[in-house]
Tab-separated table of C-alpha atoms in Angstrom:
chain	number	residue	atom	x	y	z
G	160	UNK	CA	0.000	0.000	0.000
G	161	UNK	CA	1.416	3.566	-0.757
G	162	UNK	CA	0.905	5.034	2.996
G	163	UNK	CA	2.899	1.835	4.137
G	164	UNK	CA	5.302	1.964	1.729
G	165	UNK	CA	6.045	6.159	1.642
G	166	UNK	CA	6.311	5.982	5.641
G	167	UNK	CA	8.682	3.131	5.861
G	168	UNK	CA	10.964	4.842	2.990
G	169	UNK	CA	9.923	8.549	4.504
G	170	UNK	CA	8.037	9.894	1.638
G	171	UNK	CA	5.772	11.572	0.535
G	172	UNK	CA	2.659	9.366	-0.837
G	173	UNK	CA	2.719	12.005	-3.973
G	174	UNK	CA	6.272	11.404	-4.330
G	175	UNK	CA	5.324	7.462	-5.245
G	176	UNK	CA	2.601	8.558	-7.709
G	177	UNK	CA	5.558	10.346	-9.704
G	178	UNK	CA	8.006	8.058	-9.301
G	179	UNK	CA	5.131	5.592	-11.325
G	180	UNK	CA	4.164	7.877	-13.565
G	181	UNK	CA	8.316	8.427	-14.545
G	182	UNK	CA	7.882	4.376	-14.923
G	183	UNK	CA	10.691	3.929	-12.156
G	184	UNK	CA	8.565	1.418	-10.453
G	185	UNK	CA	5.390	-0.380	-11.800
G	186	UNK	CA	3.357	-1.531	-8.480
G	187	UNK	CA	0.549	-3.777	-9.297
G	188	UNK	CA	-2.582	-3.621	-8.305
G	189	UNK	CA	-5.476	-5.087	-6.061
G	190	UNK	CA	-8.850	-6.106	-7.121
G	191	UNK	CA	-9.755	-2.552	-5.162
G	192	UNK	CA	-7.057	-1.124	-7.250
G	193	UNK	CA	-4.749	-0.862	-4.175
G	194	UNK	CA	-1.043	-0.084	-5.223
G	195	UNK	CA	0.587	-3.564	-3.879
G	196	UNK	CA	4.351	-2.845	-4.125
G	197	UNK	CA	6.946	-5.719	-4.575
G	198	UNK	CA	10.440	-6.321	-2.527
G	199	UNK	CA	11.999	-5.057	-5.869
G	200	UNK	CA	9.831	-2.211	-6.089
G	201	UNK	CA	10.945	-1.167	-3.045
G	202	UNK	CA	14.308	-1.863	-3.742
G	203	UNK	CA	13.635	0.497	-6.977
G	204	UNK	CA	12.546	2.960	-5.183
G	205	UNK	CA	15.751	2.878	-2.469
G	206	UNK	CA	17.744	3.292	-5.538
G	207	UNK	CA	15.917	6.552	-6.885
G	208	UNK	CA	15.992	8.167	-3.317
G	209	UNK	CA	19.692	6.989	-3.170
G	210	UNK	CA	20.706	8.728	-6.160
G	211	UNK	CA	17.868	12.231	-5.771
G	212	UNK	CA	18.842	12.734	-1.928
G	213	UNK	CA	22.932	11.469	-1.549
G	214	UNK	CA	23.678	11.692	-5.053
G	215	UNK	CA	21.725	15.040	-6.396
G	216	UNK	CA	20.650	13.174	-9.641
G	217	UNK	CA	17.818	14.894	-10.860
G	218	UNK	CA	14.996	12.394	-12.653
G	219	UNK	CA	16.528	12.657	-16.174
G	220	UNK	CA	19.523	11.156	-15.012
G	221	UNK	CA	17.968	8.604	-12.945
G	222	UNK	CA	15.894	7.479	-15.841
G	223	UNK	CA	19.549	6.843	-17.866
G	224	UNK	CA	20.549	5.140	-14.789
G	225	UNK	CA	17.986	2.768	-13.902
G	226	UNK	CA	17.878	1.997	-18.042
G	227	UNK	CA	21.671	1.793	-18.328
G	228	UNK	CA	21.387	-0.929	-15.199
G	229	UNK	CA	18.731	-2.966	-16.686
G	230	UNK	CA	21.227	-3.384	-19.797
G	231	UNK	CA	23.975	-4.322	-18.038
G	232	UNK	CA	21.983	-6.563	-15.831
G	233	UNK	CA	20.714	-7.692	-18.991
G	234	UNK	CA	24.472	-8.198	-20.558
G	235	UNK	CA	25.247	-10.235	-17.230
G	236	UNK	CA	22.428	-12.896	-17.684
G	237	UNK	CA	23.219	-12.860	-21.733
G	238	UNK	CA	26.609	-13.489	-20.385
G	239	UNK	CA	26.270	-16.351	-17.903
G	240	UNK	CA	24.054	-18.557	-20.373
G	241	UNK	CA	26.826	-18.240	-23.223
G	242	UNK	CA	29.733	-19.054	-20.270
G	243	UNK	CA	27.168	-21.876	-19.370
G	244	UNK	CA	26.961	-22.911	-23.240
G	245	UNK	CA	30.964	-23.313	-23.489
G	246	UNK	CA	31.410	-24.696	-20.664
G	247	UNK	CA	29.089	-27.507	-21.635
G	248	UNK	CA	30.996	-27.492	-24.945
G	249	UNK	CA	34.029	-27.947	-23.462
G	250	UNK	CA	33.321	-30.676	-21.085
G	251	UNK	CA	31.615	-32.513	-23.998
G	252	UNK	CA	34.929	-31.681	-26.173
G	253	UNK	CA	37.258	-32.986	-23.070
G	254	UNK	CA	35.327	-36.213	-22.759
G	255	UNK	CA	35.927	-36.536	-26.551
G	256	UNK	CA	39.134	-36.330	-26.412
G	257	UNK	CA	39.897	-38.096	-23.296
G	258	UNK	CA	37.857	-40.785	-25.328
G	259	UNK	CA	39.889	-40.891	-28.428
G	260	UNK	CA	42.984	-40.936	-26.094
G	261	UNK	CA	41.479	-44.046	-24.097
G	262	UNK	CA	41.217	-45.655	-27.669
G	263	UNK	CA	44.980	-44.927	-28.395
G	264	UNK	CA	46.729	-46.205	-25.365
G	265	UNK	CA	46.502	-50.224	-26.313
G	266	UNK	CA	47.478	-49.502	-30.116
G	267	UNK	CA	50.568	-47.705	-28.534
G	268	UNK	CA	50.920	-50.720	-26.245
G	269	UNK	CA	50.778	-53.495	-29.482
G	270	UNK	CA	53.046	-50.974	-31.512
G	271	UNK	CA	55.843	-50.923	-28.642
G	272	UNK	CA	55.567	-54.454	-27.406
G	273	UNK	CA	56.028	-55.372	-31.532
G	274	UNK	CA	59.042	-53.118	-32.062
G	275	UNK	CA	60.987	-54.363	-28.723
């Protein structure tokens, strides 16, 4: 609810509704059309005051902020499925050699115990 949520972050309940209507944080809603905010909502919205009140970034330039963090969160996930991809790849390359290796040790075996 917005009076719960703008006294625990000492707020302003107006001061929500804009940070919503900027699109910093997207609360849904109850069948009473309640504002039910999420942990990351709130989280959102500990950000913004972070970087308005300690930081002095006006809303402009916590709009590029919050968008330029979603990319590079995005980047990071992007990331850690294609380092998850290799390394599957490379396990499945390793066995494949260890493999071809396992079938080359007797013939190496025959091919010294022949030449002795």
């Amino acid at each position: 609810m917005i009076s719960v949520v703008s006294e625990m972050l000492g707020i302003h309940p107006q001061t929500l509704r804009i940070y919503e209507r900027e699109g910093f944080i997207k609360p849904k809603r109850s069948g009473g059309n309640t504002r039910l905010y999420s942990e990351e909502d709130v989280e959102r919205l500990e950000m913004v005051l972070r970087l308005t009140r300690d930081l002095g970034v006006n809303l402009a330039g916590v709009e590029v902020i919050l968008s330029m963090r979603e990319k590079m969160e995005q980047m990071q996930r992007e990331m850690e499925e294609t380092i998850i991809k290799l390394r599957v790849e490379l396990e499945r390359e390793i066995a494949r050699r260890e493999e071809a290796r396992n079938a080359l040790v007797p013939v190496r075996r025959i091919t010294v115990r022949r030449g002795e």
